[in-house]
Amino acid sequence: MRRKPKTSAYQEQVEALNGILGEMCDLAGVAMDLATQALLHANLPVAEQVITDHDRMLEMSAKAEKQAFALLSQQAPKPADLRATVTGFQIVADVDRMGALALHVAKTARRRHPNKTLPEEVDGYFAEMGRLAVKLAHAAREVLESQDPQDALQLEEDDDAMDDLHRHLFSVLMDREWKHGVESAVDVTLLGRYYERFADHAVLIGRRVVFQTTGMTPQQLIETT
């Protein structure tokens, strides 16, 4: 029976870093789920919870950066190990931004309380965008754990669905029948952008995992399979 290759101490530390990053993805997903609830239902306590819980994300980010710097300081890492470490720094920034975008949604809901932020005709768009955002965050965590480049590529599909919703949302805003004023239109525009960018960062994590594990861009990987 063939023995599994022995995992080096460096690889174990890379896995530990990816574990922290995966936990951060889950935290970002939970934050966006709660922020969406606060947005749709003008729920101030839930919005406040997202804002308070963001401190946990900041703590995890600092922990991930410390782990990445520890890896970077080691002598003569292999090229693949160095690639994993540098990519780890980039993923920290991506997940940080996901958490910040969820925070923006919660703060918008808090700012408009006790009024509801969204007109009723766009509630369905944001409910679905919230669902996709949470799905992408959890998928990013799974990809970080599995390090499967093919699974990482699948993140693009859910991002396409998010982009479609975002485009349709603009068609509602541009309709002559829009009767909710400029302030509401600005809120909807910014909020739509927050969800779109959240999804984009999840996709970037997938792309970085592809590079981390194969040394190729997603396009190069597709062309070789």
Coordinates of N, CA and C in Angstrom, one line a residue, residues 6-197:
K6 N 4.4 12.7 3.3 CA 4.5 13.3 4.6 C 4.3 14.8 4.5
T7 N 3.4 15.4 5.3 CA 3.2 16.8 5.3 C 4.3 17.5 6.1
S8 N 4.9 18.5 5.4 CA 6.0 19.3 6.1 C 5.4 20.2 7.1
A9 N 6.3 20.7 8.0 CA 5.8 21.6 9.0 C 5.3 22.9 8.4
Y10 N 6.0 23.3 7.3 CA 5.5 24.5 6.6 C 4.1 24.3 6.0
Q11 N 3.9 23.2 5.4 CA 2.6 22.9 4.8 C 1.5 22.9 5.9
E12 N 1.8 22.4 7.1 CA 0.9 22.3 8.2 C 0.5 23.8 8.6
Q13 N 1.5 24.7 8.6 CA 1.2 26.0 9.0 C 0.4 26.8 7.9
V14 N 0.6 26.4 6.6 CA -0.2 27.0 5.6 C -1.6 26.5 5.7
E15 N -1.8 25.2 6.1 CA -3.1 24.7 6.3 C -3.8 25.4 7.5
A16 N -3.0 25.7 8.5 CA -3.6 26.4 9.6 C -4.0 27.8 9.2
L17 N -3.2 28.5 8.4 CA -3.6 29.8 7.9 C -4.9 29.7 7.1
N18 N -5.0 28.7 6.2 CA -6.2 28.5 5.4 C -7.4 28.3 6.3
G19 N -7.2 27.6 7.4 CA -8.3 27.3 8.3 C -8.8 28.6 9.0
I20 N -7.9 29.5 9.3 CA -8.3 30.8 9.9 C -9.1 31.6 8.8
L21 N -8.6 31.6 7.6 CA -9.2 32.3 6.5 C -10.6 31.7 6.2
G22 N -10.7 30.4 6.3 CA -12.0 29.8 6.1 C -13.0 30.2 7.2
E23 N -12.6 30.2 8.4 CA -13.4 30.7 9.5 C -13.9 32.1 9.3
M24 N -13.0 33.0 8.7 CA -13.3 34.3 8.4 C -14.4 34.4 7.4
C25 N -14.3 33.5 6.4 CA -15.3 33.5 5.3 C -16.7 33.2 5.9
D26 N -16.7 32.2 6.8 CA -18.0 31.9 7.5 C -18.5 33.1 8.3
L27 N -17.6 33.8 9.0 CA -18.1 35.0 9.7 C -18.6 36.0 8.8
A28 N -18.0 36.2 7.7 CA -18.5 37.2 6.7 C -19.9 36.8 6.2
G29 N -20.1 35.5 5.9 CA -21.3 35.0 5.5 C -22.4 35.2 6.5
V30 N -22.1 34.9 7.7 CA -23.1 35.1 8.8 C -23.4 36.6 8.9
A31 N -22.4 37.4 8.8 CA -22.6 38.9 8.9 C -23.6 39.4 7.8
M32 N -23.3 38.9 6.6 CA -24.2 39.3 5.5 C -25.6 38.8 5.6
D33 N -25.7 37.6 6.1 CA -27.0 37.0 6.3 C -27.8 37.9 7.3
L34 N -27.2 38.2 8.4 CA -27.9 39.0 9.4 C -28.1 40.5 8.9
A35 N -27.1 41.0 8.2 CA -27.3 42.4 7.7 C -28.5 42.4 6.7
T36 N -28.6 41.4 5.9 CA -29.8 41.3 5.0 C -31.1 41.3 5.7
Q37 N -31.1 40.5 6.8 CA -32.4 40.5 7.6 C -32.7 41.8 8.2
A38 N -31.6 42.5 8.7 CA -31.8 43.9 9.2 C -32.3 44.8 8.2
L39 N -31.8 44.7 7.0 CA -32.2 45.5 5.8 C -33.6 45.3 5.4
L40 N -34.0 44.0 5.3 CA -35.3 43.7 4.8 C -36.4 44.0 5.8
H41 N -36.1 43.9 7.1 CA -37.2 44.0 8.1 C -37.0 45.2 9.1
A42 N -36.0 46.1 8.7 CA -35.8 47.3 9.6 C -35.6 46.8 11.0
N43 N -34.7 45.8 11.2 CA -34.5 45.2 12.5 C -33.2 45.8 13.1
L44 N -33.4 46.8 14.0 CA -32.3 47.5 14.6 C -31.4 46.6 15.4
P45 N -32.0 45.8 16.3 CA -31.1 44.9 17.1 C -30.2 44.0 16.3
V46 N -30.7 43.5 15.2 CA -29.9 42.6 14.3 C -28.8 43.4 13.6
A47 N -29.1 44.6 13.2 CA -28.1 45.5 12.6 C -27.0 45.8 13.6
E48 N -27.4 46.1 14.8 CA -26.4 46.4 15.9 C -25.5 45.2 16.2
Q49 N -26.1 44.0 16.1 CA -25.4 42.7 16.3 C -24.2 42.6 15.3
V50 N -24.6 42.9 14.0 CA -23.6 42.8 13.0 C -22.4 43.8 13.2
I51 N -22.8 45.0 13.6 CA -21.8 46.0 13.9 C -20.9 45.6 15.0
T52 N -21.5 45.1 16.1 CA -20.7 44.7 17.3 C -19.8 43.5 17.0
D53 N -20.4 42.5 16.3 CA -19.7 41.3 16.0 C -18.5 41.5 15.0
H54 N -18.5 42.6 14.3 CA -17.4 42.9 13.4 C -16.0 42.9 14.1
D55 N -16.0 43.2 15.4 CA -14.7 43.1 16.1 C -14.1 41.7 16.0
R56 N -14.9 40.7 16.0 CA -14.4 39.3 15.9 C -13.7 39.1 14.6
M57 N -14.2 39.7 13.5 CA -13.6 39.6 12.2 C -12.2 40.3 12.2
L58 N -12.1 41.5 12.9 CA -10.9 42.2 13.0 C -9.8 41.4 13.7
E59 N -10.3 40.7 14.8 CA -9.4 39.8 15.5 C -8.8 38.7 14.7
M60 N -9.7 38.1 13.9 CA -9.3 36.9 13.1 C -8.4 37.4 12.0
S61 N -8.6 38.6 11.5 CA -7.8 39.2 10.4 C -6.3 39.4 10.9
A62 N -6.2 39.9 12.2 CA -4.9 40.1 12.8 C -4.2 38.8 13.0
K63 N -5.0 37.8 13.4 CA -4.4 36.5 13.6 C -3.9 35.9 12.3
A64 N -4.7 36.0 11.2 CA -4.3 35.5 10.0 C -3.0 36.2 9.4
E65 N -3.0 37.5 9.6 CA -1.8 38.2 9.1 C -0.5 37.8 9.9
K66 N -0.7 37.6 11.2 CA 0.4 37.2 12.0 C 0.9 35.8 11.6
Q67 N 0.0 34.9 11.3 CA 0.4 33.6 10.8 C 1.1 33.7 9.4
A68 N 0.6 34.6 8.5 CA 1.2 34.7 7.2 C 2.6 35.3 7.3
F69 N 2.8 36.3 8.2 CA 4.1 36.9 8.4 C 5.1 35.8 9.0
A70 N 4.6 35.0 9.9 CA 5.4 33.9 10.5 C 5.9 33.0 9.4
L71 N 5.0 32.7 8.4 CA 5.4 31.8 7.3 C 6.4 32.5 6.4
L72 N 6.2 33.8 6.2 CA 7.1 34.5 5.3 C 8.5 34.7 5.8
S73 N 8.6 34.7 7.1 CA 9.9 34.9 7.8 C 10.8 33.6 7.8
Q74 N 10.2 32.5 7.4 CA 11.0 31.2 7.4 C 12.0 31.2 6.3
Q75 N 13.1 30.5 6.6 CA 14.2 30.5 5.6 C 13.9 29.5 4.5
A76 N 14.3 30.0 3.3 CA 14.3 29.1 2.1 C 13.1 28.3 1.9
P77 N 11.8 28.9 1.8 CA 10.7 28.1 1.5 C 10.7 27.6 0.1
K78 N 10.0 26.5 -0.2 CA 9.9 26.1 -1.6 C 9.0 27.1 -2.3
P79 N 9.1 27.1 -3.7 CA 8.3 28.1 -4.5 C 6.8 27.9 -4.2
A80 N 6.4 26.6 -4.1 CA 4.9 26.4 -3.9 C 4.5 26.9 -2.5
D81 N 5.4 26.8 -1.5 CA 5.1 27.3 -0.2 C 5.0 28.8 -0.2
L82 N 6.0 29.4 -0.8 CA 6.0 30.9 -0.9 C 4.8 31.4 -1.6
R83 N 4.4 30.7 -2.7 CA 3.2 31.1 -3.4 C 2.0 31.0 -2.5
A84 N 1.9 30.0 -1.7 CA 0.8 29.8 -0.8 C 0.7 31.0 0.2
T85 N 1.9 31.4 0.7 CA 2.0 32.4 1.7 C 1.6 33.8 1.2
V86 N 2.1 34.1 0.0 CA 1.8 35.4 -0.6 C 0.3 35.5 -0.9
T87 N -0.2 34.4 -1.4 CA -1.6 34.3 -1.8 C -2.5 34.5 -0.5
G88 N -2.0 33.9 0.6 CA -2.7 34.0 1.9 C -2.9 35.5 2.3
F89 N -1.8 36.3 2.1 CA -2.0 37.7 2.4 C -3.1 38.4 1.6
Q90 N -3.2 38.0 0.3 CA -4.2 38.5 -0.6 C -5.6 38.1 -0.1
I91 N -5.7 36.9 0.3 CA -7.0 36.3 0.7 C -7.5 37.0 2.0
V92 N -6.5 37.3 2.9 CA -6.9 38.1 4.1 C -7.5 39.4 3.7
A93 N -7.0 40.1 2.8 CA -7.6 41.4 2.3 C -9.0 41.2 1.7
D94 N -9.1 40.1 0.9 CA -10.4 39.8 0.3 C -11.5 39.5 1.4
V95 N -11.2 38.7 2.4 CA -12.2 38.4 3.4 C -12.5 39.6 4.3
D96 N -11.4 40.4 4.6 CA -11.6 41.6 5.3 C -12.6 42.5 4.6
R97 N -12.5 42.6 3.3 CA -13.4 43.5 2.5 C -14.8 42.9 2.6
M98 N -15.0 41.6 2.5 CA -16.3 41.0 2.6 C -17.0 41.3 3.9
G99 N -16.2 41.3 5.0 CA -16.8 41.6 6.3 C -17.2 43.1 6.3
A100 N -16.3 44.0 5.7 CA -16.6 45.4 5.7 C -17.9 45.7 4.9
L101 N -18.1 45.0 3.8 CA -19.3 45.2 3.0 C -20.5 44.8 3.7
A102 N -20.5 43.7 4.5 CA -21.6 43.3 5.3 C -21.9 44.4 6.4
L103 N -20.8 44.9 6.9 CA -20.9 46.0 7.9 C -21.6 47.2 7.3
H104 N -21.3 47.6 6.1 CA -21.9 48.7 5.4 C -23.4 48.5 5.2
V105 N -23.8 47.3 4.9 CA -25.3 47.0 4.8 C -26.0 47.2 6.1
A106 N -25.4 46.7 7.2 CA -26.0 46.8 8.5 C -26.0 48.3 8.9
K107 N -25.0 49.0 8.6 CA -25.0 50.4 9.0 C -26.1 51.2 8.3
T108 N -26.3 50.8 7.0 CA -27.3 51.5 6.2 C -28.7 51.2 6.8
A109 N -28.9 50.0 7.2 CA -30.2 49.6 7.9 C -30.4 50.4 9.2
R110 N -29.3 50.5 9.9 CA -29.4 51.3 11.2 C -29.6 52.8 11.0
R111 N -29.0 53.3 10.0 CA -29.1 54.7 9.7 C -30.6 55.1 9.3
R112 N -31.3 54.2 8.6 CA -32.6 54.5 8.1 C -33.7 54.1 9.2
H113 N -33.3 53.4 10.2 CA -34.3 53.0 11.2 C -34.9 54.2 11.9
P114 N -36.2 54.2 12.2 CA -37.1 53.1 12.2 C -37.8 52.9 10.8
N115 N -37.4 53.7 9.9 CA -38.0 53.4 8.5 C -37.3 52.2 7.9
K116 N -38.0 51.6 6.9 CA -37.4 50.6 6.1 C -36.6 51.2 5.0
T117 N -35.4 50.6 4.8 CA -34.5 51.2 3.8 C -35.0 51.0 2.4
L118 N -35.5 49.8 2.1 CA -35.8 49.4 0.7 C -37.3 49.6 0.4
P119 N -37.6 50.1 -0.8 CA -39.0 50.0 -1.3 C -39.4 48.5 -1.5
E120 N -40.6 48.2 -1.4 CA -41.1 46.9 -1.4 C -40.7 46.2 -2.7
E121 N -40.7 46.9 -3.9 CA -40.5 46.2 -5.1 C -39.1 45.7 -5.4
V122 N -38.2 46.1 -4.5 CA -36.8 45.6 -4.7 C -36.4 44.6 -3.5
D123 N -37.4 44.3 -2.6 CA -37.1 43.4 -1.5 C -36.6 42.0 -2.1
G124 N -37.3 41.6 -3.1 CA -37.0 40.2 -3.6 C -35.6 40.2 -4.2
Y125 N -35.2 41.2 -4.8 CA -33.8 41.3 -5.4 C -32.8 41.1 -4.2
F126 N -33.0 41.9 -3.2 CA -32.0 41.9 -2.1 C -32.1 40.6 -1.3
A127 N -33.2 40.0 -1.1 CA -33.3 38.7 -0.5 C -32.5 37.7 -1.2
E128 N -32.6 37.7 -2.6 CA -31.9 36.7 -3.4 C -30.4 37.0 -3.4
M129 N -30.1 38.3 -3.5 CA -28.6 38.7 -3.4 C -28.0 38.3 -2.1
G130 N -28.8 38.5 -1.0 CA -28.3 38.0 0.3 C -28.0 36.5 0.3
R131 N -29.0 35.8 -0.2 CA -28.8 34.3 -0.2 C -27.6 33.9 -1.0
L132 N -27.4 34.5 -2.2 CA -26.2 34.2 -3.0 C -24.9 34.6 -2.3
A133 N -24.9 35.7 -1.7 CA -23.7 36.2 -1.0 C -23.3 35.2 0.1
V134 N -24.3 34.7 0.9 CA -24.0 33.8 2.0 C -23.5 32.4 1.4
K135 N -24.1 32.0 0.3 CA -23.7 30.8 -0.4 C -22.3 30.9 -0.9
L136 N -21.9 32.0 -1.4 CA -20.5 32.2 -2.0 C -19.5 32.3 -0.8
A137 N -19.9 32.9 0.3 CA -19.0 32.9 1.4 C -18.7 31.5 2.0
H138 N -19.7 30.7 2.1 CA -19.5 29.4 2.6 C -18.8 28.5 1.6
A139 N -19.0 28.7 0.3 CA -18.3 28.0 -0.8 C -16.8 28.4 -0.8
A140 N -16.5 29.7 -0.5 CA -15.1 30.1 -0.4 C -14.4 29.4 0.8
R141 N -15.1 29.3 1.9 CA -14.6 28.5 3.0 C -14.3 27.1 2.7
E142 N -15.2 26.4 2.0 CA -15.0 25.0 1.6 C -13.8 24.8 0.6
V143 N -13.7 25.8 -0.3 CA -12.6 25.7 -1.2 C -11.2 25.9 -0.5
L144 N -11.2 26.8 0.5 CA -10.0 27.0 1.2 C -9.6 25.8 2.0
E145 N -10.6 25.0 2.5 CA -10.3 23.8 3.2 C -9.9 22.7 2.3
S146 N -10.6 22.5 1.1 CA -10.4 21.4 0.2 C -9.2 21.6 -0.7
Q147 N -8.9 22.9 -1.0 CA -7.8 23.3 -1.9 C -8.1 22.6 -3.3
D148 N -9.3 22.4 -3.6 CA -9.7 21.8 -4.9 C -9.9 22.9 -6.0
P149 N -9.0 23.0 -7.0 CA -9.1 24.1 -8.0 C -10.3 24.0 -8.8
Q150 N -10.9 22.8 -9.1 CA -12.1 22.7 -9.8 C -13.3 23.3 -9.1
D151 N -13.4 23.0 -7.8 CA -14.4 23.6 -6.9 C -14.3 25.1 -6.9
A152 N -13.0 25.5 -6.9 CA -12.8 27.0 -6.8 C -13.4 27.7 -8.1
L153 N -13.2 27.0 -9.2 CA -13.8 27.6 -10.5 C -15.3 27.7 -10.4
Q154 N -16.0 26.9 -9.7 CA -17.4 26.9 -9.6 C -18.0 28.1 -9.0
L155 N -17.1 28.8 -8.2 CA -17.6 30.1 -7.6 C -18.1 31.1 -8.6
E156 N -17.5 31.0 -9.8 CA -17.8 32.0 -10.9 C -19.3 31.9 -11.3
E157 N -19.9 30.7 -11.2 CA -21.3 30.5 -11.6 C -22.2 31.3 -10.7
D158 N -22.1 31.2 -9.4 CA -22.9 31.9 -8.5 C -22.7 33.4 -8.7
D159 N -21.5 33.8 -9.0 CA -21.2 35.2 -9.2 C -21.9 35.8 -10.4
D160 N -22.0 34.9 -11.5 CA -22.8 35.3 -12.7 C -24.3 35.6 -12.3
A161 N -24.8 34.8 -11.4 CA -26.2 35.0 -11.0 C -26.3 36.3 -10.2
M162 N -25.3 36.6 -9.4 CA -25.3 37.9 -8.7 C -25.2 39.1 -9.6
D163 N -24.4 39.0 -10.6 CA -24.3 40.0 -11.6 C -25.6 40.2 -12.4
D164 N -26.3 39.2 -12.7 CA -27.6 39.3 -13.4 C -28.6 40.0 -12.5
L165 N -28.6 39.7 -11.2 CA -29.6 40.4 -10.3 C -29.2 41.9 -10.2
H166 N -27.9 42.2 -10.2 CA -27.5 43.5 -10.1 C -27.9 44.4 -11.3
R167 N -27.8 43.8 -12.5 CA -28.2 44.4 -13.7 C -29.7 44.7 -13.7
H168 N -30.5 43.7 -13.3 CA -31.9 43.8 -13.3 C -32.3 44.9 -12.3
L169 N -31.6 45.0 -11.2 CA -31.9 46.0 -10.2 C -31.8 47.4 -10.8
F170 N -30.8 47.6 -11.6 CA -30.6 48.9 -12.3 C -31.8 49.2 -13.2
S171 N -32.4 48.2 -13.8 CA -33.5 48.4 -14.7 C -34.7 48.9 -13.9
V172 N -34.8 48.4 -12.7 CA -35.9 48.9 -11.9 C -35.7 50.4 -11.5
L173 N -34.4 50.7 -11.2 CA -34.1 52.1 -10.8 C -34.3 53.1 -11.9
M174 N -34.1 52.6 -13.2 CA -34.2 53.5 -14.3 C -35.6 53.6 -14.9
D175 N -36.5 52.8 -14.3 CA -37.9 52.8 -14.8 C -38.6 54.1 -14.5
R176 N -39.3 54.6 -15.4 CA -40.1 55.8 -15.2 C -41.0 55.8 -14.1
E177 N -41.4 54.5 -13.7 CA -42.4 54.4 -12.7 C -41.8 54.5 -11.3
W178 N -40.4 54.6 -11.2 CA -39.8 54.7 -9.9 C -40.3 56.0 -9.2
K179 N -40.9 55.8 -8.0 CA -41.5 56.9 -7.3 C -41.0 57.2 -5.9
H180 N -39.8 56.7 -5.6 CA -39.3 56.7 -4.2 C -38.3 57.8 -4.0
G181 N -38.0 58.6 -5.0 CA -37.1 59.7 -4.8 C -35.6 59.4 -5.0
V182 N -34.8 60.4 -5.0 CA -33.4 60.3 -5.2 C -32.7 59.6 -4.0
E183 N -33.0 59.9 -2.8 CA -32.4 59.3 -1.7 C -32.5 57.8 -1.6
S184 N -33.7 57.3 -1.9 CA -33.9 55.9 -1.9 C -33.2 55.3 -3.1
A185 N -33.1 55.9 -4.2 CA -32.4 55.4 -5.4 C -30.9 55.3 -5.1
V186 N -30.4 56.3 -4.3 CA -28.9 56.2 -4.0 C -28.7 55.0 -3.0
D187 N -29.6 54.8 -2.0 CA -29.5 53.7 -1.1 C -29.4 52.4 -1.9
V188 N -30.4 52.2 -2.8 CA -30.5 51.0 -3.5 C -29.3 50.7 -4.4
T189 N -28.8 51.8 -5.0 CA -27.6 51.7 -5.8 C -26.4 51.3 -5.0
L190 N -26.2 51.9 -3.9 CA -25.0 51.6 -3.1 C -25.1 50.2 -2.5
L191 N -26.3 49.8 -2.0 CA -26.5 48.5 -1.4 C -26.3 47.4 -2.5
G192 N -26.8 47.6 -3.7 CA -26.6 46.7 -4.7 C -25.1 46.5 -5.0
R193 N -24.4 47.6 -5.0 CA -22.9 47.5 -5.2 C -22.2 46.7 -4.1
Y194 N -22.7 46.9 -2.8 CA -22.1 46.2 -1.7 C -22.2 44.7 -1.9
Y195 N -23.4 44.2 -2.3 CA -23.6 42.8 -2.5 C -22.8 42.3 -3.7
E196 N -22.7 43.1 -4.8 CA -22.0 42.6 -5.9 C -20.5 42.5 -5.6
R197 N -19.9 43.5 -4.9 CA -18.5 43.4 -4.5 C -18.2 42.3 -3.5

